[in-house]
PDB file of C-alpha atoms in Angstrom:
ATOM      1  CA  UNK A1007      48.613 -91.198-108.444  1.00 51.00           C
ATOM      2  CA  UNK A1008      50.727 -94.626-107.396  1.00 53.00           C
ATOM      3  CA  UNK A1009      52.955 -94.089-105.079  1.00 54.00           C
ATOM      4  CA  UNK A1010      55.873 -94.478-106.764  1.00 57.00           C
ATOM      5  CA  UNK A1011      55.133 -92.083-109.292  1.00 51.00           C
ATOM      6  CA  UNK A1012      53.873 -89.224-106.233  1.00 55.00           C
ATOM      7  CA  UNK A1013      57.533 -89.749-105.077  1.00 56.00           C
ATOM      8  CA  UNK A1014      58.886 -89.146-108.084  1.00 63.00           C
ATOM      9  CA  UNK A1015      57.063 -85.733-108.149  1.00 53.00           C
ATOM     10  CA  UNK A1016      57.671 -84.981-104.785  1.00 57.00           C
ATOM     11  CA  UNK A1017      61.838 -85.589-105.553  1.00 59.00           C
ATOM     12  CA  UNK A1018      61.709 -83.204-108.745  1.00 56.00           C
ATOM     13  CA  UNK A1019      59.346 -80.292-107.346  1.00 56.00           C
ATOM     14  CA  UNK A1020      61.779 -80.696-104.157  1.00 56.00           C
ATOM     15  CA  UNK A1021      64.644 -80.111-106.426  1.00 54.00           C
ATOM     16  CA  UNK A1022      63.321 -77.469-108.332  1.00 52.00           C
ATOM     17  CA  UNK A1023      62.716 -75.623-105.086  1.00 51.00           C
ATOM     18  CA  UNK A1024      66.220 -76.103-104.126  1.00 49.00           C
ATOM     19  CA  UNK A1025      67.705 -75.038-107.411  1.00 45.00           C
ATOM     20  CA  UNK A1026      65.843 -71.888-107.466  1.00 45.00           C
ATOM     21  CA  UNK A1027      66.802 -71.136-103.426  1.00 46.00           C
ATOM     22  CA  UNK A1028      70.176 -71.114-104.785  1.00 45.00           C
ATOM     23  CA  UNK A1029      70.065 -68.864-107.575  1.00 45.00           C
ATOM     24  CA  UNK A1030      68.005 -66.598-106.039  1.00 45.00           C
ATOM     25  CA  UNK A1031      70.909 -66.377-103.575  1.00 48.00           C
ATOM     26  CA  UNK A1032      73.752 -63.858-103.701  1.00 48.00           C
ATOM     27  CA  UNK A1033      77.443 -65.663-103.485  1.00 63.00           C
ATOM     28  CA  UNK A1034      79.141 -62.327-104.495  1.00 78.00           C
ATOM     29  CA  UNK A1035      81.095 -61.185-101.112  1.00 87.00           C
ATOM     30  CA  UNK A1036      80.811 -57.324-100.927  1.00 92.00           C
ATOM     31  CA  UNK A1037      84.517 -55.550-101.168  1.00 93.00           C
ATOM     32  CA  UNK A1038      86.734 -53.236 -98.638  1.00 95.00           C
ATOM     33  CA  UNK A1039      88.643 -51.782-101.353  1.00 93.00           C
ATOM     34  CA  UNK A1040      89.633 -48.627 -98.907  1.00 92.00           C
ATOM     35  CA  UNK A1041      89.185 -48.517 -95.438  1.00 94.00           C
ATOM     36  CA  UNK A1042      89.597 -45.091 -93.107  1.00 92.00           C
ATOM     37  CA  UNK A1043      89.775 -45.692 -89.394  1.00 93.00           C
ATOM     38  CA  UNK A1044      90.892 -43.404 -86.871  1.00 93.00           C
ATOM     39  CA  UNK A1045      90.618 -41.698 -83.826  1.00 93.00           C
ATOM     40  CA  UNK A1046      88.363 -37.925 -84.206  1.00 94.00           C
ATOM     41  CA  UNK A1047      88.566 -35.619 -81.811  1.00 92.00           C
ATOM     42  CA  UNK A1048      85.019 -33.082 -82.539  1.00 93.00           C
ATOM     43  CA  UNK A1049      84.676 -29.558 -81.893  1.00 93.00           C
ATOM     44  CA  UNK A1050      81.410 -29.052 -79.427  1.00 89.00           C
ATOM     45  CA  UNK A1051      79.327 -25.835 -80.081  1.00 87.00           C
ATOM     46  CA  UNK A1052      80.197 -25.341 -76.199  1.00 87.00           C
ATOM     47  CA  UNK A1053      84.344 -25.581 -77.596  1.00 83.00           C
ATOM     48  CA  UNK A1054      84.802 -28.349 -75.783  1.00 87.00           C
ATOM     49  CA  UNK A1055      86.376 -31.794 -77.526  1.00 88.00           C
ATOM     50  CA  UNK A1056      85.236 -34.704 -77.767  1.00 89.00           C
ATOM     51  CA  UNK A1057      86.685 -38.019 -78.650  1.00 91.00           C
ATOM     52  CA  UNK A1058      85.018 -40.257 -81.171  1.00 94.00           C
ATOM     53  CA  UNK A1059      86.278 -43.518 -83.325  1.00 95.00           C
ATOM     54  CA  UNK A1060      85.540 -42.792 -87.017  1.00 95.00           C
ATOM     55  CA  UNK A1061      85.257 -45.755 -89.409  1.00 96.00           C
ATOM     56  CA  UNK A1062      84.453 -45.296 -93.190  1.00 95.00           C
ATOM     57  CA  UNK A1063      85.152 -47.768 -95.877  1.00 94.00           C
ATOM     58  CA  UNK A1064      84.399 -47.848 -99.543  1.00 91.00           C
ATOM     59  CA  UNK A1065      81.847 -50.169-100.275  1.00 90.00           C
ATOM     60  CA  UNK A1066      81.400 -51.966-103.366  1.00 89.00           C
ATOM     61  CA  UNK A1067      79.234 -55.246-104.120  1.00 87.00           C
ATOM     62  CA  UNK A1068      78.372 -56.703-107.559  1.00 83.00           C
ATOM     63  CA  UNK A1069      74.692 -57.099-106.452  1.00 81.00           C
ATOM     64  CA  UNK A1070      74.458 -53.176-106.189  1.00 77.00           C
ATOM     65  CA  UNK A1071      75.186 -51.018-103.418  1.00 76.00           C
ATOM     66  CA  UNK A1072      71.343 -51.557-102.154  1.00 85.00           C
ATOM     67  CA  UNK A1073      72.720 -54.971-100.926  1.00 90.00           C
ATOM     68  CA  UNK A1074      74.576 -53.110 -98.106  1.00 93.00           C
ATOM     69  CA  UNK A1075      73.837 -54.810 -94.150  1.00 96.00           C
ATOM     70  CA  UNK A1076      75.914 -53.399 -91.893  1.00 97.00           C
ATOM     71  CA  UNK A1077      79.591 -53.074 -90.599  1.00 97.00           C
ATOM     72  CA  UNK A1078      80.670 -54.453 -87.325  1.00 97.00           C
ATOM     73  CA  UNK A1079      83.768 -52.966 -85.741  1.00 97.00           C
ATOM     74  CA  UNK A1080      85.137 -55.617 -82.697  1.00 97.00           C
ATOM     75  CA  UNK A1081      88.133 -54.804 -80.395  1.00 97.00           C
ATOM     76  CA  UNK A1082      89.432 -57.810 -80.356  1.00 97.00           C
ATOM     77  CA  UNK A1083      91.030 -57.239 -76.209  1.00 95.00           C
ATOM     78  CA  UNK A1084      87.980 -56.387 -75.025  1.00 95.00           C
ATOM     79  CA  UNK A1085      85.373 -57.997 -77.262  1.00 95.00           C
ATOM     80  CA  UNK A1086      83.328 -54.612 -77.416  1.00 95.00           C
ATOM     81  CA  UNK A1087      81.570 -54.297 -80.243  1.00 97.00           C
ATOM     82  CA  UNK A1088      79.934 -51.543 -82.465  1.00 97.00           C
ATOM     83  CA  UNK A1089      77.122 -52.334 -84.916  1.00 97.00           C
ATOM     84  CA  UNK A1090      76.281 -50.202 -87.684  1.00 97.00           C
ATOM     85  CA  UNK A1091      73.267 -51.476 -89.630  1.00 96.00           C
ATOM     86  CA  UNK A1092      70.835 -49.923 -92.460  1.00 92.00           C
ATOM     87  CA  UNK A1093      69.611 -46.804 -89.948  1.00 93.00           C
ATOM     88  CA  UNK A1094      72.931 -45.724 -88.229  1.00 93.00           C
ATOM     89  CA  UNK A1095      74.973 -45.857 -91.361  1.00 95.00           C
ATOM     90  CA  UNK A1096      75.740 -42.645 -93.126  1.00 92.00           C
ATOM     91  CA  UNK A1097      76.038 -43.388 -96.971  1.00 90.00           C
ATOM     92  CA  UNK A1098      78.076 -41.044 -99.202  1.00 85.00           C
ATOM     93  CA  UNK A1099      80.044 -39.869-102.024  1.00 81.00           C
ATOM     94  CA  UNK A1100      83.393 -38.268-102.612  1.00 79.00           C
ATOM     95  CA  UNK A1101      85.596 -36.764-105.213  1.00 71.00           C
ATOM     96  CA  UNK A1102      87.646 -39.870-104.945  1.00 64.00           C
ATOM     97  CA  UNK A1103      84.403 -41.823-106.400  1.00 59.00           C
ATOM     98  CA  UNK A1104      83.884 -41.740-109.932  1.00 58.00           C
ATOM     99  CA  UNK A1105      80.332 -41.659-111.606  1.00 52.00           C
ATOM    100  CA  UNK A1106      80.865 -45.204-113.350  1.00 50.00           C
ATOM    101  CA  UNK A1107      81.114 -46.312-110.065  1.00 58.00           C
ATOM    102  CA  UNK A1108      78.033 -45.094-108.342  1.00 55.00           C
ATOM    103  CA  UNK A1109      75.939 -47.890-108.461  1.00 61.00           C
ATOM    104  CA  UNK A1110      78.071 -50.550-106.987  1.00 71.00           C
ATOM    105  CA  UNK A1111      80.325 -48.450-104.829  1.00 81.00           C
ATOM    106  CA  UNK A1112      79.650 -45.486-102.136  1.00 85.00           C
ATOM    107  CA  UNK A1113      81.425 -45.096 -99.107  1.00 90.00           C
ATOM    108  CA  UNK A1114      79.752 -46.165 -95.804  1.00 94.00           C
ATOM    109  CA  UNK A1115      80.387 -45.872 -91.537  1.00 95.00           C
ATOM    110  CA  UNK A1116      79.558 -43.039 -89.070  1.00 96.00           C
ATOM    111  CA  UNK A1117      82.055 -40.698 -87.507  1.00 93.00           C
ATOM    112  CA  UNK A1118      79.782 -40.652 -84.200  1.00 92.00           C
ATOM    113  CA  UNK A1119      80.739 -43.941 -82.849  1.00 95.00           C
ATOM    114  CA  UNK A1120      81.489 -43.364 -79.416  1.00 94.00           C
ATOM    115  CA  UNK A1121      83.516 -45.619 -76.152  1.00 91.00           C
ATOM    116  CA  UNK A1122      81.338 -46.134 -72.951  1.00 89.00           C
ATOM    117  CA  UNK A1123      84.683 -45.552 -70.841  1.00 83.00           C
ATOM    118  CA  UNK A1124      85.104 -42.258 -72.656  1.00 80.00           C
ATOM    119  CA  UNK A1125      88.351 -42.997 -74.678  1.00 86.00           C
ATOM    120  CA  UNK A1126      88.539 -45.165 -77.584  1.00 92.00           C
ATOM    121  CA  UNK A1127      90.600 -48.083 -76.950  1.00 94.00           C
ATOM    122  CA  UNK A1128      93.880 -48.744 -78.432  1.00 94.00           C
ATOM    123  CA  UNK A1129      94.961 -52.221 -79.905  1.00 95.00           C
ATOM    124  CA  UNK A1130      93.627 -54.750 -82.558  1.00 96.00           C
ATOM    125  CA  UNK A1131      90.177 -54.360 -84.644  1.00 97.00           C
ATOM    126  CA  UNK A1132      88.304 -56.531 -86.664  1.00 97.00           C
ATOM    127  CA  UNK A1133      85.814 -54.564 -88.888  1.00 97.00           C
ATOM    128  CA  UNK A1134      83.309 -56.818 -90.965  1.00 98.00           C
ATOM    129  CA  UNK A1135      81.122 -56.167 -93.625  1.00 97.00           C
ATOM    130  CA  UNK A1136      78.084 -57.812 -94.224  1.00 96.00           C
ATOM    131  CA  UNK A1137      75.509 -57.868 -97.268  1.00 94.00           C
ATOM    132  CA  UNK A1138      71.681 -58.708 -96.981  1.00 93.00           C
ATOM    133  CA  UNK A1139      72.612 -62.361 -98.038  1.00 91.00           C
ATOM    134  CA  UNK A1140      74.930 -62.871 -95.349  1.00 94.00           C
ATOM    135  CA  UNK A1141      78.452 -62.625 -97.226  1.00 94.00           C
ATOM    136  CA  UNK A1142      81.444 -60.829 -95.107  1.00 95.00           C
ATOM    137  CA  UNK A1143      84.318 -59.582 -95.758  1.00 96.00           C
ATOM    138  CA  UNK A1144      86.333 -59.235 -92.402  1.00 97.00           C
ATOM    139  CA  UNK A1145      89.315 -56.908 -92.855  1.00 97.00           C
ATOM    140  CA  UNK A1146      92.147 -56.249 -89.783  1.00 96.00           C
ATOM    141  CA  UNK A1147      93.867 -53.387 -88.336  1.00 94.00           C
ATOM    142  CA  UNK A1148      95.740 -51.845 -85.160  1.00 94.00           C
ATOM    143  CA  UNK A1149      94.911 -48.467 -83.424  1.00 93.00           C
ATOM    144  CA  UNK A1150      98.000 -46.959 -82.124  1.00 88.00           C
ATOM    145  CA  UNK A1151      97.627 -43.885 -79.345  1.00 83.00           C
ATOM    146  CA  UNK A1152      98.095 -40.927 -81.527  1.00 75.00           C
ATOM    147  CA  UNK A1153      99.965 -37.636 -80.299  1.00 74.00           C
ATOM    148  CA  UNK A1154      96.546 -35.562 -79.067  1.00 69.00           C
ATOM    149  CA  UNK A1155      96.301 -31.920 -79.021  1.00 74.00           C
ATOM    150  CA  UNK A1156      93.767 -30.006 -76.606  1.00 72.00           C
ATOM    151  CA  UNK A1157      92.122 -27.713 -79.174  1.00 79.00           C
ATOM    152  CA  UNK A1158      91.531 -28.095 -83.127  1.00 87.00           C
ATOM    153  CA  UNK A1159      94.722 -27.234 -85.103  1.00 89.00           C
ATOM    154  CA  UNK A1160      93.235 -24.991 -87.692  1.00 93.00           C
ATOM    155  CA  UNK A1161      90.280 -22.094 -88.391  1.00 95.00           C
ATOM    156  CA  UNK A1162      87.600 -22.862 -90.481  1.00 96.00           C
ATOM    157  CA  UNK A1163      85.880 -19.509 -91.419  1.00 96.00           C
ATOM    158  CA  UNK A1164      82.536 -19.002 -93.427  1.00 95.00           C
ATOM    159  CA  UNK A1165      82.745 -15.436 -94.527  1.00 93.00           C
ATOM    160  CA  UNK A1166      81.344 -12.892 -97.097  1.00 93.00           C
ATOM    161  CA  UNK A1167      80.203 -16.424 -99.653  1.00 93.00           C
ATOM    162  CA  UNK A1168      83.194 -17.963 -98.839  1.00 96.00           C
ATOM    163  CA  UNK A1169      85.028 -20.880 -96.756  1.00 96.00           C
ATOM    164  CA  UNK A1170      88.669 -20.234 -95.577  1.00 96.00           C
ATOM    165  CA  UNK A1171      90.923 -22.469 -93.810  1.00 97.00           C
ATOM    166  CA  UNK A1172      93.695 -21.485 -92.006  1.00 95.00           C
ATOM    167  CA  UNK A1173      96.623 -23.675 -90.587  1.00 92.00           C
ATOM    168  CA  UNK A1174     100.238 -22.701 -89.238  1.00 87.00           C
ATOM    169  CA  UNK A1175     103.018 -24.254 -91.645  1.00 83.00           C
ATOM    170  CA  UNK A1176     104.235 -26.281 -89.149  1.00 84.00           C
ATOM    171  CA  UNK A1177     100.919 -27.704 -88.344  1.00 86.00           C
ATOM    172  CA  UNK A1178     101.455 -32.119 -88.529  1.00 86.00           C
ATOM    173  CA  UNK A1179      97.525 -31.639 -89.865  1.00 90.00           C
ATOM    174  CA  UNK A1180      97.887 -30.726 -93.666  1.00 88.00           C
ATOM    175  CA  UNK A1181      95.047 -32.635 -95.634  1.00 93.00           C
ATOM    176  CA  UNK A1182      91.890 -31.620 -95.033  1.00 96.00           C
ATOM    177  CA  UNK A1183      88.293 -32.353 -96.234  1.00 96.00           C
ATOM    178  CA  UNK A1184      85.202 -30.392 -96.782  1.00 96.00           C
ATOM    179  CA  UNK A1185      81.631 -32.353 -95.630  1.00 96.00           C
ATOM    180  CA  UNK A1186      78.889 -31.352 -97.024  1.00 96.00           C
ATOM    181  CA  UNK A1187      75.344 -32.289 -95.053  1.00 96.00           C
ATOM    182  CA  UNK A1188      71.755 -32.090 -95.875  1.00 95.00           C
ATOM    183  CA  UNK A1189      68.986 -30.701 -93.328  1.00 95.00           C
ATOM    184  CA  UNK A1190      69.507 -33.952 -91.203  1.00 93.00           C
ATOM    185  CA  UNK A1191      72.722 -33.185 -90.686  1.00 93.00           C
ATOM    186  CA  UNK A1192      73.832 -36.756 -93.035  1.00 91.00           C
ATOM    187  CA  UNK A1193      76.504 -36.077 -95.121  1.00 92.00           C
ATOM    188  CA  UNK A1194      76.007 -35.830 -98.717  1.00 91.00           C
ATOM    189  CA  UNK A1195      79.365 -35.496-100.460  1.00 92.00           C
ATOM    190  CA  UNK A1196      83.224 -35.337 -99.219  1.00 93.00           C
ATOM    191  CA  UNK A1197      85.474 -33.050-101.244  1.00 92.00           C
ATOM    192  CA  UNK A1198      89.602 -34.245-100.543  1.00 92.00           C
ATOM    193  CA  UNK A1199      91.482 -31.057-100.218  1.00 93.00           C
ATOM    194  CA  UNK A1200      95.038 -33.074-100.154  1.00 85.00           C
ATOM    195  CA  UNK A1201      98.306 -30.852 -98.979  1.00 84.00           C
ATOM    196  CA  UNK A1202      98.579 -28.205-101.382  1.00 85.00           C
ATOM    197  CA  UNK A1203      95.264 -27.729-102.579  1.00 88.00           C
ATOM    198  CA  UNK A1204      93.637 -24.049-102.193  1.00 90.00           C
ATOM    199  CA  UNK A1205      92.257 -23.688 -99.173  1.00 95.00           C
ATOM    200  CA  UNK A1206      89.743 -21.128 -99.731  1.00 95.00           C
ATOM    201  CA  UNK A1207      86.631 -20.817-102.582  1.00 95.00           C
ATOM    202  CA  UNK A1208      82.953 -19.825-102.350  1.00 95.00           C
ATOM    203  CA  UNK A1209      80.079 -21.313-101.269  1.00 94.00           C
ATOM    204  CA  UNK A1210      78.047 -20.759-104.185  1.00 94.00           C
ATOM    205  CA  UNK A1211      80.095 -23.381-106.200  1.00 91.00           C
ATOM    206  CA  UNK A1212      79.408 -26.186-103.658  1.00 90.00           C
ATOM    207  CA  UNK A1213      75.801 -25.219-103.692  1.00 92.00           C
ATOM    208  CA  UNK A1214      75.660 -25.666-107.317  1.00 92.00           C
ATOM    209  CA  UNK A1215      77.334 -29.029-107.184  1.00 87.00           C
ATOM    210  CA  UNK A1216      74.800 -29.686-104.537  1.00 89.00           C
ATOM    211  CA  UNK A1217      71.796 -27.687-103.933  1.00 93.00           C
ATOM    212  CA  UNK A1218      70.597 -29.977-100.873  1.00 94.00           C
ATOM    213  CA  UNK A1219      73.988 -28.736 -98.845  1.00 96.00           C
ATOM    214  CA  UNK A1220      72.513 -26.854 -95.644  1.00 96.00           C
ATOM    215  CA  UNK A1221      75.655 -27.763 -93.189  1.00 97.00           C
ATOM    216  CA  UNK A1222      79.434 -27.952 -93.745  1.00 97.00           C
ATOM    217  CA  UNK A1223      82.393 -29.235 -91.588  1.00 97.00           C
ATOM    218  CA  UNK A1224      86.066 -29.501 -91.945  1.00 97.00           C
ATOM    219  CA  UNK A1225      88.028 -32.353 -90.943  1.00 96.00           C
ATOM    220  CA  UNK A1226      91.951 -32.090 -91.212  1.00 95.00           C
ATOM    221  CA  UNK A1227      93.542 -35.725 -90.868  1.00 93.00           C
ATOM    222  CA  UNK A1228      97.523 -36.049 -90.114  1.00 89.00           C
ATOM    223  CA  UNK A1229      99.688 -37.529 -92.234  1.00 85.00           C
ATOM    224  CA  UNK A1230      99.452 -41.082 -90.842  1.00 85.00           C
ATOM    225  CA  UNK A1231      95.600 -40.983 -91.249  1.00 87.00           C
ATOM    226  CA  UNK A1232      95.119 -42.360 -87.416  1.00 87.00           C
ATOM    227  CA  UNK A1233      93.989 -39.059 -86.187  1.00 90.00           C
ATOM    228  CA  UNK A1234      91.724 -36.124 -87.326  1.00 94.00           C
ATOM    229  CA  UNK A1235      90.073 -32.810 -85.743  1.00 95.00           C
ATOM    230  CA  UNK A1236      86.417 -32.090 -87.060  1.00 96.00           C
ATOM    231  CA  UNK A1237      84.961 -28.941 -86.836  1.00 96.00           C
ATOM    232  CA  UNK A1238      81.600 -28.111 -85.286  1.00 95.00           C
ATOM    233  CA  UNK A1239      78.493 -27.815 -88.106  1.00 95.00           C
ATOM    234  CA  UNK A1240      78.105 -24.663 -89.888  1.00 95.00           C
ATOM    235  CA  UNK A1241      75.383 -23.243 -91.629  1.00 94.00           C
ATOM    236  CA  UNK A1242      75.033 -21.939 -94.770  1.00 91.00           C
ATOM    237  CA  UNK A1243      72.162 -19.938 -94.976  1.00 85.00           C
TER     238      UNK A1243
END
């Protein structure tokens, strides 16, 4: 082969390459279209609380929810910095979800993330999500000290096939949520039970929704959404 000619080759098979690099590459950013941060205070089974940060967001990417990374979460005084990557990421639906929507969009984040000095810090966040190819979307926000109380504002009761919640009327804490967990304690679905739903219903129609249900919690969220009490795990059989 001359040598002009062999660098000819060389030129096109290098392009070739290149061009297929490329389209093998995702450009599509994944999307924040919601985004739930807030401070969670977490019944112990000793009754003790704790405090924890909770960050969800609903995740949705063109390339299929598969093409999930992680989500970093940066206070941006302090630098500190949570990761959540592929194995400390609890994935999820909800009843806000619909099914057309299932295979680009869950909801993704961990309610266990936790401060090294004990309480979560107040101020300016940056959370960022990332997909396998790299892409972020960063979005901002600012954590504002909540009014804390010392013990959770409601009753959650598992009686007779049933789930009760009870709440004073003047109770700031009126929507709550039902989470429903598998054996590993990973939650599988989260029913909204917004202010003035019925707070009470039997188990056997959330088992038949979802058969793999073994735990449950309740989580009642204020009406600014910075602050939420979440009940210890129960068992349902």
């Amino acid at each position: 082969m001359k040598k002009s000619v062999k660098k000819e080759w060389l030129k096109k098979t290098l392009f070739f390459l290149i061009a297929a690099l490329l389209l093998s590459c995702s450009f599509d950013k994944p999307e924040i279209p919601e985004l739930s941060v807030k401070i969670l205070k977490i019944e112990t089974n000793a009754g003790t609380i704790e405090e924890r940060l909770s960050v969800f967001l609903k995740y949705r990417d063109e390339n299929g929810r598969n093409d999930y990374s992680s989500i970093q979460l940066v206070h941006l005084e302090s630098g500190l910095t949570w990761v959540l990557n592929r194995e400390n990421t609890s994935f999820f639906s909800s009843s806000q979800l619909r099914a057309s929507d299932s295979e680009k969009t869950l909801w993704a984040g961990s309610n266990k993330i936790a401060s090294p000095f004990g309480q979560i810090p107040l101020g300016e966040y940056s959370v960022i999500l990332e997909d396998l190819s790299g892409n972020r979307t960063i979005k901002k926000l600012t954590l504002k000290e909540p009014k804390m109380l010392s013990s959770i504002p409601f009753v959650f009761l598992i009686q007779d096939g049933r789930w009760r919640i009870e709440t004073s009327d003047n109770s700031t804490f009126k929507t709550f949520f039902l989470i429903l967990l598998g054996a590993d304690k990973q939650p599988l679905f989260v029913q909204d039970l917004p202010e003035g739903s019925k707070l009470e219903d039997s188990i056997a129609s959330l088992l038949e929704k979802y058969p793999d249900t073994r735990y449950i919690q309740c989580m009642a969220q204020n009406a600014q959404g910075d602050t939420a009490y979440l009940t210890k795990y129960h068992s349902l059989y």
